[in-house]
XYZ file of C-alpha atoms in Angstrom:
674
model
C 12.116 -20.849 -30.481
C 8.423 -21.265 -31.121
C 7.621 -19.332 -27.934
C 9.903 -16.462 -28.975
C 8.169 -16.188 -32.356
C 4.785 -16.171 -30.605
C 5.978 -13.371 -28.316
C 7.174 -11.328 -31.324
C 3.826 -11.827 -33.071
C 2.081 -10.689 -29.887
C 4.153 -7.527 -29.886
C 3.271 -6.839 -33.525
C -0.425 -7.178 -32.688
C -0.369 -4.205 -30.314
C 0.105 -1.477 -32.976
C -2.646 -3.169 -35.015
C -5.083 -3.080 -32.090
C -4.226 0.551 -31.364
C -4.486 1.627 -34.999
C -7.891 -0.060 -35.401
C -9.157 1.664 -32.242
C -7.838 5.069 -33.325
C -9.206 4.638 -36.817
C -12.634 3.798 -35.427
C -12.466 6.824 -33.155
C -11.645 9.201 -36.011
C -14.274 7.643 -38.252
C -16.951 8.252 -35.610
C -15.843 11.353 -33.726
C -17.891 12.352 -30.687
C -16.942 15.467 -28.730
C -16.007 15.041 -25.095
C -18.509 16.680 -22.798
C -17.132 19.900 -21.370
C -18.572 19.385 -17.896
C -17.117 20.717 -14.672
C -15.318 17.964 -12.739
C -17.063 16.606 -9.680
C -15.385 17.343 -6.324
C -13.189 14.550 -4.931
C -14.340 13.634 -1.411
C -11.911 11.784 0.892
C -12.495 10.107 4.258
C -9.008 9.076 5.414
C -7.305 12.394 6.239
C -9.701 13.337 9.055
C -12.535 11.983 11.160
C -15.150 13.079 8.576
C -15.567 13.203 4.783
C -14.073 16.328 3.165
C -13.311 17.793 -0.243
C -9.723 16.813 -1.052
C -8.732 20.504 -1.282
C -9.835 20.986 2.356
C -8.198 17.827 3.712
C -5.819 18.438 6.654
C -3.061 16.187 5.303
C -1.081 15.303 2.180
C -3.453 12.918 0.431
C -3.731 11.416 -3.059
C -6.517 9.379 -4.661
C -6.376 6.596 -7.249
C -9.747 6.489 -8.994
C -11.803 3.591 -10.297
C -11.100 4.856 -13.806
C -7.333 4.471 -13.318
C -7.801 0.943 -11.961
C -9.859 -0.121 -14.996
C -7.323 1.096 -17.575
C -4.669 -1.515 -16.869
C -4.259 -5.023 -15.461
C -3.886 -4.777 -11.673
C -1.926 -7.834 -10.615
C -0.587 -5.977 -7.593
C -1.894 -2.736 -6.085
C 1.708 -1.624 -5.597
C 1.951 -0.985 -9.363
C -0.781 1.657 -8.959
C 0.483 3.172 -5.727
C 3.973 3.874 -7.046
C 2.443 6.587 -9.293
C 1.765 8.775 -6.227
C 4.232 11.426 -4.986
C 6.087 10.435 -1.828
C 5.753 6.729 -2.655
C 8.640 4.442 -3.545
C 8.866 0.698 -4.163
C 6.377 -1.451 -5.991
C 8.692 -1.799 -9.003
C 9.677 -5.462 -8.578
C 7.604 -8.609 -7.992
C 9.956 -9.892 -5.280
C 12.006 -8.693 -2.331
C 12.047 -5.388 -0.529
C 11.535 -3.437 -3.769
C 8.078 -5.013 -4.146
C 6.851 -3.191 -1.033
C 5.347 0.275 -0.909
C 7.125 2.821 1.301
C 5.807 6.270 2.184
C 8.282 9.160 2.435
C 11.289 6.918 2.824
C 9.973 4.699 5.637
C 9.807 0.868 5.535
C 6.467 -0.818 4.923
C 5.915 -1.659 8.614
C 5.249 2.066 9.237
C 2.249 2.109 6.864
C -1.265 1.196 8.012
C -3.407 -0.613 5.415
C -7.190 -0.285 5.699
C -10.197 -1.474 3.720
C -13.176 0.836 4.255
C -11.448 2.175 7.349
C -10.879 -1.257 8.931
C -7.433 -2.693 9.631
C -6.279 -5.645 7.530
C -4.070 -7.208 10.184
C -0.472 -8.201 9.565
C 1.006 -11.457 8.290
C 4.686 -10.410 8.540
C 5.527 -12.297 11.750
C 4.073 -15.576 10.453
C 7.129 -15.750 8.176
C 10.510 -16.981 9.265
C 11.665 -13.392 9.022
C 9.221 -10.441 8.713
C 11.026 -9.059 5.657
C 10.574 -12.303 3.699
C 6.816 -11.933 3.341
C 4.697 -9.909 0.960
C 2.962 -6.694 1.933
C -0.709 -7.213 2.849
C -2.124 -5.147 -0.026
C -3.787 -7.697 -2.270
C -6.439 -9.359 -0.137
C -9.310 -7.828 -2.098
C -10.479 -8.168 -5.681
C -9.556 -5.114 -7.801
C -13.074 -5.365 -9.267
C -14.487 -4.355 -5.874
C -12.358 -1.218 -5.428
C -13.966 2.182 -5.949
C -10.845 4.215 -5.120
C -7.668 4.143 -3.023
C -6.761 7.005 -0.682
C -3.151 7.434 0.424
C -2.194 9.765 3.273
C 1.521 10.496 3.540
C 2.966 11.435 6.908
C 2.192 10.451 10.511
C -1.496 9.886 11.261
C -1.117 8.488 14.786
C -3.547 11.107 16.139
C -6.368 9.263 14.334
C -5.102 5.725 13.746
C -2.500 5.018 16.423
C 0.718 3.041 16.351
C 0.456 1.453 12.899
C 0.152 4.782 11.051
C 3.482 6.393 11.939
C 4.432 6.693 8.261
C 1.029 7.035 6.641
C -2.194 5.272 5.686
C -3.441 3.390 2.613
C -7.237 3.120 2.677
C -8.913 0.941 0.023
C -12.518 2.086 -0.478
C -14.864 -0.547 -1.929
C -17.786 -0.078 -4.316
C -21.215 0.462 -2.782
C -24.153 -1.923 -3.186
C -26.393 -0.408 -5.924
C -30.185 -0.213 -5.864
C -30.378 -2.349 -9.030
C -28.502 -5.550 -9.802
C -25.234 -4.867 -11.611
C -21.838 -6.400 -12.004
C -18.609 -6.555 -13.942
C -16.216 -9.227 -15.129
C -12.589 -8.661 -16.071
C -9.909 -10.767 -17.744
C -6.297 -9.744 -18.410
C -3.349 -11.542 -19.969
C 0.255 -10.345 -19.954
C 3.055 -11.937 -21.952
C 6.766 -11.048 -21.709
C 8.752 -10.577 -24.902
C 11.374 -12.967 -23.502
C 9.748 -16.385 -23.601
C 11.840 -17.509 -20.606
C 9.841 -15.145 -18.404
C 6.541 -16.238 -16.923
C 3.174 -15.056 -18.232
C 0.558 -13.429 -15.974
C -3.211 -13.901 -15.825
C -6.013 -12.120 -14.006
C -9.718 -12.873 -13.631
C -12.193 -10.850 -11.593
C -15.931 -10.773 -10.965
C -18.041 -8.286 -9.000
C -21.793 -8.772 -8.528
C -24.081 -6.641 -6.342
C -27.718 -5.750 -5.935
C -30.841 -5.884 -3.738
C -32.209 -9.082 -2.190
C -35.286 -7.405 -0.718
C -36.495 -3.966 0.243
C -33.608 -2.400 2.214
C -31.361 -5.485 1.934
C -28.479 -5.699 -0.538
C -25.541 -8.010 -1.175
C -22.165 -7.754 -2.892
C -19.784 -10.533 -3.936
C -16.294 -10.252 -5.391
C -14.061 -13.056 -6.675
C -10.627 -12.745 -8.239
C -7.565 -14.725 -9.190
C -4.186 -13.327 -10.201
C -1.355 -15.582 -11.256
C 2.260 -14.853 -12.157
C 3.958 -17.971 -13.544
C 7.590 -18.617 -12.542
C 10.367 -17.975 -15.030
C 11.792 -20.871 -17.022
C 15.492 -21.306 -16.278
C 15.994 -24.492 -18.310
C 17.592 -22.437 -21.080
C 20.182 -20.883 -18.775
C 18.229 -17.761 -17.772
C 19.936 -15.773 -15.003
C 18.099 -13.523 -12.575
C 14.863 -15.473 -12.820
C 12.092 -15.181 -10.257
C 9.520 -17.535 -8.834
C 5.791 -17.263 -9.327
C 2.797 -16.249 -7.249
C -0.934 -16.948 -7.180
C -3.597 -14.987 -5.266
C -7.201 -16.133 -4.860
C -9.753 -13.999 -3.021
C -13.473 -14.141 -2.248
C -15.127 -11.163 -0.537
C -18.762 -10.624 0.386
C -20.879 -8.007 2.103
C -24.509 -7.915 3.235
C -26.121 -4.490 3.809
C -29.382 -4.051 5.685
C -31.101 -0.675 6.000
C -32.701 -1.098 9.437
C -34.343 2.331 9.107
C -33.963 5.361 6.794
C -31.046 6.615 8.922
C -29.513 3.330 10.094
C -27.506 0.706 8.232
C -26.116 -2.668 9.340
C -23.357 -4.416 7.371
C -21.858 -7.895 7.581
C -18.496 -8.555 5.905
C -16.567 -11.753 5.238
C -13.550 -12.553 3.104
C -11.245 -15.455 2.340
C -7.943 -15.300 0.529
C -5.013 -17.536 -0.286
C -1.527 -16.542 -1.471
C 0.886 -19.127 -2.824
C 4.470 -18.606 -3.914
C 5.869 -21.138 -6.372
C 9.455 -22.031 -7.165
C 10.759 -23.127 -10.548
C 10.634 -26.775 -11.540
C 14.320 -26.731 -12.509
C 16.749 -27.775 -9.769
C 20.404 -26.844 -9.289
C 23.325 -29.108 -8.374
C 22.213 -29.053 -4.713
C 18.742 -30.289 -5.720
C 17.188 -26.932 -4.867
C 14.986 -24.800 -7.140
C 16.962 -22.502 -9.421
C 14.302 -19.865 -8.750
C 13.236 -20.140 -5.096
C 9.759 -19.066 -4.089
C 9.573 -15.618 -2.507
C 6.891 -15.345 0.127
C 4.740 -17.934 1.855
C 4.236 -21.278 0.129
C 0.604 -21.046 1.277
C -0.763 -18.164 3.335
C -4.487 -18.121 4.138
C -6.387 -15.085 5.397
C -9.939 -15.082 6.729
C -11.793 -12.014 7.952
C -15.270 -11.364 9.363
C -16.861 -8.159 10.601
C -20.073 -6.428 11.563
C -20.697 -2.691 11.387
C -23.436 -0.165 12.065
C -23.865 3.417 10.851
C -26.522 5.691 12.258
C -27.657 9.282 11.824
C -29.289 10.662 14.944
C -30.475 14.023 16.228
C -27.238 14.302 18.236
C -24.878 13.314 15.380
C -23.559 10.494 13.233
C -22.235 7.249 14.732
C -20.176 4.429 13.294
C -19.357 1.119 15.048
C -17.243 -1.755 13.709
C -16.262 -5.093 15.225
C -13.992 -7.281 13.078
C -11.521 -10.154 13.251
C -8.600 -11.127 10.973
C -6.754 -14.450 10.868
C -3.532 -15.328 9.018
C -2.379 -18.933 8.751
C 0.988 -19.599 7.115
C 1.095 -23.272 6.152
C 4.684 -24.087 7.092
C 5.779 -27.722 7.021
C 6.153 -29.173 10.534
C 5.405 -25.793 12.151
C 2.496 -23.618 13.246
C 2.595 -19.980 12.167
C -0.597 -18.028 12.835
C -1.523 -14.479 13.752
C -4.871 -12.911 14.572
C -6.301 -9.608 15.678
C -9.711 -8.554 16.895
C -10.667 -4.877 16.868
C -13.602 -2.764 17.998
C -13.896 0.811 16.651
C -16.523 3.435 17.508
C -16.847 7.092 16.445
C -19.293 9.939 16.978
C -19.376 12.863 14.555
C -21.211 16.010 15.701
C -21.524 19.562 14.410
C -21.137 22.363 16.968
C -21.316 26.134 16.957
C -19.421 27.534 19.968
C -18.194 30.864 18.622
C -17.139 29.091 15.415
C -18.779 26.394 13.370
C -17.072 23.114 14.254
C -17.138 19.463 13.303
C -16.172 17.323 16.293
C -15.243 13.642 16.024
C -14.861 11.494 19.141
C -13.810 7.870 19.049
C -12.358 4.870 20.761
C -10.706 1.592 19.836
C -9.847 -1.715 21.458
C -7.580 -4.286 19.799
C -6.302 -7.724 20.792
C -3.411 -9.404 18.947
C -2.103 -12.956 19.110
C 0.866 -14.613 17.415
C 1.947 -18.270 17.368
C 5.058 -19.315 15.477
C 6.737 -22.569 16.479
C 9.460 -21.863 13.917
C 10.775 -18.643 15.514
C 9.369 -18.255 19.063
C 10.644 -20.308 22.005
C 13.022 -22.340 19.821
C 16.303 -21.205 21.423
C 17.386 -23.150 24.582
C 17.716 -19.920 26.585
C 17.558 -16.183 26.037
C 20.677 -13.992 25.920
C 20.607 -13.742 29.754
C 20.641 -17.524 30.139
C 16.996 -17.646 31.225
C 15.074 -20.686 29.984
C 12.360 -19.900 27.426
C 9.267 -21.877 26.560
C 6.077 -21.491 24.563
C 5.563 -20.315 21.000
C 2.638 -17.907 21.535
C 2.547 -14.179 22.273
C -0.400 -11.840 22.816
C -1.148 -8.244 23.709
C -3.968 -5.699 23.950
C -4.261 -1.982 23.256
C -7.018 0.562 23.776
C -7.361 4.178 22.712
C -9.479 7.309 22.900
C -9.188 10.061 20.303
C -10.761 13.393 19.424
C -10.545 15.687 16.422
C -12.108 19.117 16.041
C -12.287 20.898 12.692
C -12.834 24.575 13.466
C -14.020 26.818 10.624
C -12.329 30.037 11.775
C -13.332 31.827 8.579
C -14.886 30.850 5.309
C -11.378 30.428 3.900
C -9.509 29.174 6.996
C -9.919 25.862 8.851
C -7.959 24.589 11.837
C -7.860 20.900 12.712
C -6.905 19.958 16.277
C -6.563 16.309 17.171
C -5.134 14.033 19.826
C -5.133 10.320 20.566
C -4.372 8.598 23.872
C -3.209 5.012 23.395
C -2.877 2.570 26.263
C -0.679 -0.457 25.661
C -0.682 -3.469 27.978
C 3.139 -3.333 28.216
C 4.123 0.218 27.303
C 1.536 2.249 29.190
C 0.102 5.478 27.786
C 1.178 7.477 24.777
C -0.343 10.716 23.457
C -0.230 11.736 19.789
C -1.400 15.339 19.124
C -1.846 17.070 15.769
C -2.426 20.679 14.634
C -3.153 21.470 10.990
C -4.261 24.594 9.083
C -5.854 24.834 5.633
C -6.136 28.330 4.110
C -7.643 29.438 0.783
C -6.374 32.990 0.134
C -8.198 32.798 -3.227
C -10.655 30.167 -4.461
C -7.996 28.583 -6.677
C -5.222 28.579 -4.064
C -4.681 26.347 -1.027
C -1.991 26.747 1.606
C -1.782 23.930 4.118
C 0.570 22.849 6.857
C 0.785 21.313 10.274
C 2.766 19.525 12.949
C 2.086 16.209 14.618
C 3.576 13.548 16.832
C 3.541 9.866 16.049
C 4.559 6.636 17.693
C 4.999 2.960 16.880
C 4.813 0.361 19.627
C 7.150 -2.631 19.251
C 5.517 -5.646 17.652
C 4.908 -8.831 19.636
C 8.100 -10.407 18.274
C 10.234 -7.293 18.729
C 9.199 -7.155 22.384
C 9.858 -10.814 23.268
C 13.317 -12.262 24.162
C 11.995 -15.736 23.316
C 11.308 -14.611 19.725
C 14.780 -15.365 18.397
C 15.181 -15.957 14.651
C 18.188 -18.077 13.728
C 20.184 -16.320 11.026
C 22.481 -18.282 8.776
C 24.754 -15.240 8.511
C 22.551 -12.539 7.037
C 21.900 -9.952 9.731
C 24.961 -10.926 11.780
C 27.478 -8.525 10.235
C 27.429 -6.172 13.248
C 29.039 -8.968 15.306
C 32.226 -9.179 13.224
C 34.150 -6.578 15.294
C 33.491 -8.857 18.295
C 35.076 -11.905 16.637
C 32.109 -13.415 14.829
C 33.001 -15.607 11.807
C 30.015 -16.864 9.770
C 28.624 -19.149 12.466
C 25.029 -17.950 12.365
C 23.452 -15.966 15.164
C 20.194 -15.445 17.001
C 18.333 -12.221 16.273
C 16.249 -11.732 19.402
C 13.531 -9.443 20.672
C 13.797 -7.333 23.819
C 11.284 -7.009 26.674
C 12.679 -3.589 27.658
C 12.002 -1.735 24.410
C 10.307 1.652 24.332
C 7.971 2.766 21.523
C 9.460 4.695 18.623
C 8.287 8.310 18.512
C 8.350 11.009 15.857
C 7.849 14.733 15.426
C 6.707 15.717 11.972
C 5.912 18.890 10.099
C 4.894 19.813 6.567
C 3.876 22.882 4.600
C 2.512 23.052 1.096
C 0.815 25.220 -1.501
C -1.555 24.166 -4.299
C -3.344 25.767 -7.258
C -6.340 24.250 -9.059
C -8.337 25.855 -11.870
C -9.662 24.945 -15.323
C -7.903 21.571 -15.394
C -4.655 22.904 -13.924
C -3.626 21.254 -10.659
C -0.253 22.253 -9.203
C 1.175 21.472 -5.775
C 4.405 21.684 -3.783
C 4.953 20.256 -0.267
C 7.976 20.176 2.032
C 8.044 17.561 4.805
C 10.395 16.705 7.648
C 10.190 14.011 10.344
C 12.527 13.347 13.271
C 12.465 9.935 14.948
C 13.563 8.940 18.437
C 14.115 5.513 19.994
C 14.508 3.942 16.558
C 14.356 0.162 16.962
C 16.988 -1.998 15.287
C 19.208 -4.980 16.000
C 22.325 -4.275 18.091
C 25.243 -6.708 18.617
C 25.533 -8.426 22.021
C 28.385 -10.833 21.364
C 28.575 -14.497 22.376
C 26.660 -15.774 25.390
C 25.754 -19.304 26.546
C 27.309 -20.816 23.434
C 25.487 -18.622 20.886
C 26.111 -15.382 19.035
C 23.411 -12.774 19.686
C 21.954 -9.580 18.345
C 18.837 -8.094 19.914
C 16.367 -5.297 19.318
C 17.327 -2.064 21.095
C 16.292 1.618 21.154
C 19.622 2.915 19.987
C 18.988 5.213 17.076
C 17.688 8.564 15.973
C 16.675 9.146 12.384
C 15.388 11.885 10.121
C 13.598 12.006 6.795
C 12.900 15.149 4.802
C 12.074 16.013 1.250
C 9.850 17.686 -1.296
C 6.803 16.411 -3.172
C 5.584 18.192 -6.306
C 2.588 17.579 -8.554
C 1.592 19.232 -11.833
C -1.401 18.366 -13.972
C -1.348 20.472 -17.145
C -4.236 20.550 -19.657
C -2.462 20.741 -23.015
C -5.868 20.898 -24.723
C -9.466 20.039 -23.935
C -8.733 16.357 -24.529
C -5.025 15.998 -23.694
C -3.433 16.396 -20.266
C 0.002 15.850 -18.801
C 0.269 14.691 -15.187
C 3.578 14.784 -13.298
C 4.583 13.740 -9.780
C 8.054 14.294 -8.351
C 9.575 13.227 -5.046
C 12.961 14.454 -3.855
C 14.314 12.830 -0.685
C 16.713 15.334 0.861
C 17.361 12.974 3.775
C 16.517 9.445 4.873
C 19.292 9.038 7.410
C 20.061 7.161 10.589
C 21.476 10.011 12.685
C 23.171 7.635 15.140
C 25.234 5.757 12.568
C 25.255 8.178 9.638
C 23.960 5.439 7.342
C 21.016 5.906 5.023
C 17.772 4.784 6.567
C 16.783 2.383 3.799
C 17.007 1.735 0.107
C 15.061 4.620 -1.395
C 15.579 6.682 -4.548
C 16.945 10.189 -4.128
C 14.646 11.383 -6.909
C 11.620 9.690 -8.435
C 9.314 11.062 -11.133
C 6.100 9.745 -12.619
C 4.589 11.344 -15.740
C 1.477 10.411 -17.683
C 0.406 11.905 -21.011
C -3.269 11.070 -21.480
C -5.410 11.653 -24.566
C -9.195 11.289 -24.408
C -9.665 10.920 -28.158
C -13.441 10.729 -27.778
C -15.989 9.144 -25.449
C -14.819 5.676 -26.504
C -11.040 5.825 -26.804
C -8.417 6.776 -24.230
C -4.670 6.467 -24.810
C -1.843 7.059 -22.357
C 1.939 6.983 -22.255
C 3.594 6.911 -18.824
C 7.176 7.492 -17.770
C 8.611 6.362 -14.424
C 12.059 7.634 -13.440
C 13.697 5.943 -10.460
C 16.845 7.644 -9.263
C 19.889 6.166 -7.615
C 18.988 3.785 -4.815
C 20.809 4.506 -1.575
C 21.587 1.749 0.883
C 23.876 1.981 3.905
C 25.670 5.011 2.489
C 26.468 3.282 -0.838
C 24.911 3.586 -4.276
C 23.059 0.325 -4.846
C 21.769 0.818 -8.383
C 21.965 3.233 -11.234
C 19.010 5.397 -12.189
C 16.650 3.979 -14.786
C 13.464 4.880 -16.682
C 10.414 2.769 -17.495
C 8.021 3.783 -20.305
C 4.582 2.160 -20.669
C 1.897 2.707 -23.320
C -1.757 1.719 -23.105
C -5.109 2.271 -24.751
C -8.651 1.479 -23.658
C -11.687 1.450 -25.956
C -15.329 1.357 -24.864
C -17.826 -0.566 -26.942
C -20.984 1.116 -25.698
C -21.508 1.235 -21.942
C -21.105 -2.484 -21.345
C -17.746 -3.507 -22.800
C -14.186 -2.150 -22.564
C -11.095 -3.421 -24.385
C -7.561 -2.498 -23.360
C -4.093 -3.272 -24.604
C -0.622 -1.962 -24.015
C 3.108 -2.416 -23.716
C 4.917 -2.305 -20.384
C 8.590 -1.308 -20.152
C 8.628 -0.351 -23.831
C 12.403 0.170 -23.966
C 13.240 -2.815 -21.730
C 15.060 -0.844 -19.036
C 15.871 -1.741 -15.435
C 18.342 -1.240 -12.584
C 21.777 -2.559 -13.468
C 25.235 -2.123 -12.003
C 28.371 -3.615 -13.604
C 26.213 -5.689 -15.913
C 24.330 -7.439 -13.080
C 20.711 -6.819 -12.163
C 20.478 -5.714 -8.525
C 16.787 -6.456 -8.254
C 14.463 -7.784 -10.885
C 12.241 -5.389 -12.839
C 10.172 -7.089 -15.582
C 11.328 -6.355 -19.121
C 9.139 -5.584 -22.107
C 5.684 -7.145 -21.808
C 2.457 -6.831 -23.770
C -0.985 -7.073 -22.246
C -4.536 -7.381 -23.484
C -7.692 -7.339 -21.426
C -11.416 -6.800 -21.395
C -14.106 -5.755 -18.911
C -17.798 -6.443 -19.294
C -20.338 -4.446 -17.286
C -23.800 -5.901 -16.883
């Protein structure tokens, strides 16, 4: 009871904090500078940096300013604000993962400063039981996040069939500077766990031409307390990360960088046990997953062009009791950017990549006595290598018309060669208007586990439903890989129009993607004493829809930002079933008020439409409303406070929560810049 009263008092404090901040703002009014906005430059949509209005792709940017205005316990809570993005609205399960244009998370490539983060999914007992690899970097170190929606295989290869999330870090300044952040979030319901966040970023010069950057962060979500009979509780999670970078200017036009990072994720169950002596709230995710990463890079500007070279290595170690579950990848990337003038001014990018992957999992690989053909299996390790060459040419046909031509040739040790071309046009009929569109091909090579018959996960019943017509009755089955798989391929097209002037920013895009050789489990029946399903290329699929954005300046200081996604299709064409759980319609709106140079206030509204799963409605539509305010005390200190899920809404059907969305919570936080 005491905790509930404390929660209510915390809620009552929020209006007081906001009213004090607003009162101070009105007592000391300072006009907002009426300066023209700086151009937004992006690096993910093409081989070179471009103004976002010239980018040959559908791309959105989350700025440093947006990151600082709220506690960032999980980057998914930021990414779900972008059109074409679903998920990120629950701390556990599939709904915690970000999906681009209706595709599962395994179709999205995650980068930090253009470098792959690796993949921890196959170190879990089942790939879908692990968390998405988004939070291996301190939010304090992030300058912006760029999200490209749609296939980008022509630049990035197999992993980018659905899109790319590129986390851009803050640069090392010429003078020592840093920031420290602390956030605390408390649910109104005292049975729910509190959340904490601490972050530190420090960077500056060590000597002439040598600089260093260090970032440390901890985020912690405590598990819910079920001792009072709480239903629908969830376990907790803790993330610790340390990231460092050393920059050395070898010459005025050459830079060498050394990167290293260490992170640990831990999922915690509740302390309360049920009648079977198991936690009432089981942990979701790895009990202890450790990631280490090292890399070296060089950038040079020469008379013949600009070069970039990166060599890096990622390790994931899932600390499973009485088992070894590790994955690693080593990658080498190199690009050359050169300006040409053969009839038209052109910007040519040439590049290559080599990557080596290795997976060891004694819990899921080589554990079955024989494969589905009766062949004996042994060993718990898998490995594979890929290499690629790619080229992209941006041709400036006219001052207002640019064509981007690109192609990538990937060579896989098992699947041979695959070519991914792309053609894209960007046209400005008037300075304020942009018309863009293009077509591309994409592919996704099977993962190491998907391609191996010895990688057979034992299912206790989940995943075995397709065997029931063959006589299966809740006996458990093996879900096996397949050495004869072919890569998934896609053909994608989009066309869009945008208008930007005097604070107005409007956009509308239609997209459509057809998939072939879709990989999924197919029933085999009973063989050698076991029930089997295995990965097969049996399906075709299609996704299509519309993305719309509208930023409207209601006054000089107040703006309304809206993003809408309508999924016309996300269908398995072979079975007629919906491709995955994804909302038919989702809308994000933000009403922001820059009261003066010190105070910013915002109310956001997130509408999540009906969730479709296997042809059935899984949840009802629901709306989440958040309110926040941030107040700057000079240039060095920022206070923020807010209420999440103001009206305590969430997805419910027949009185039962289908997946957990946190209820009403209050947060307070502060950032100090020094």
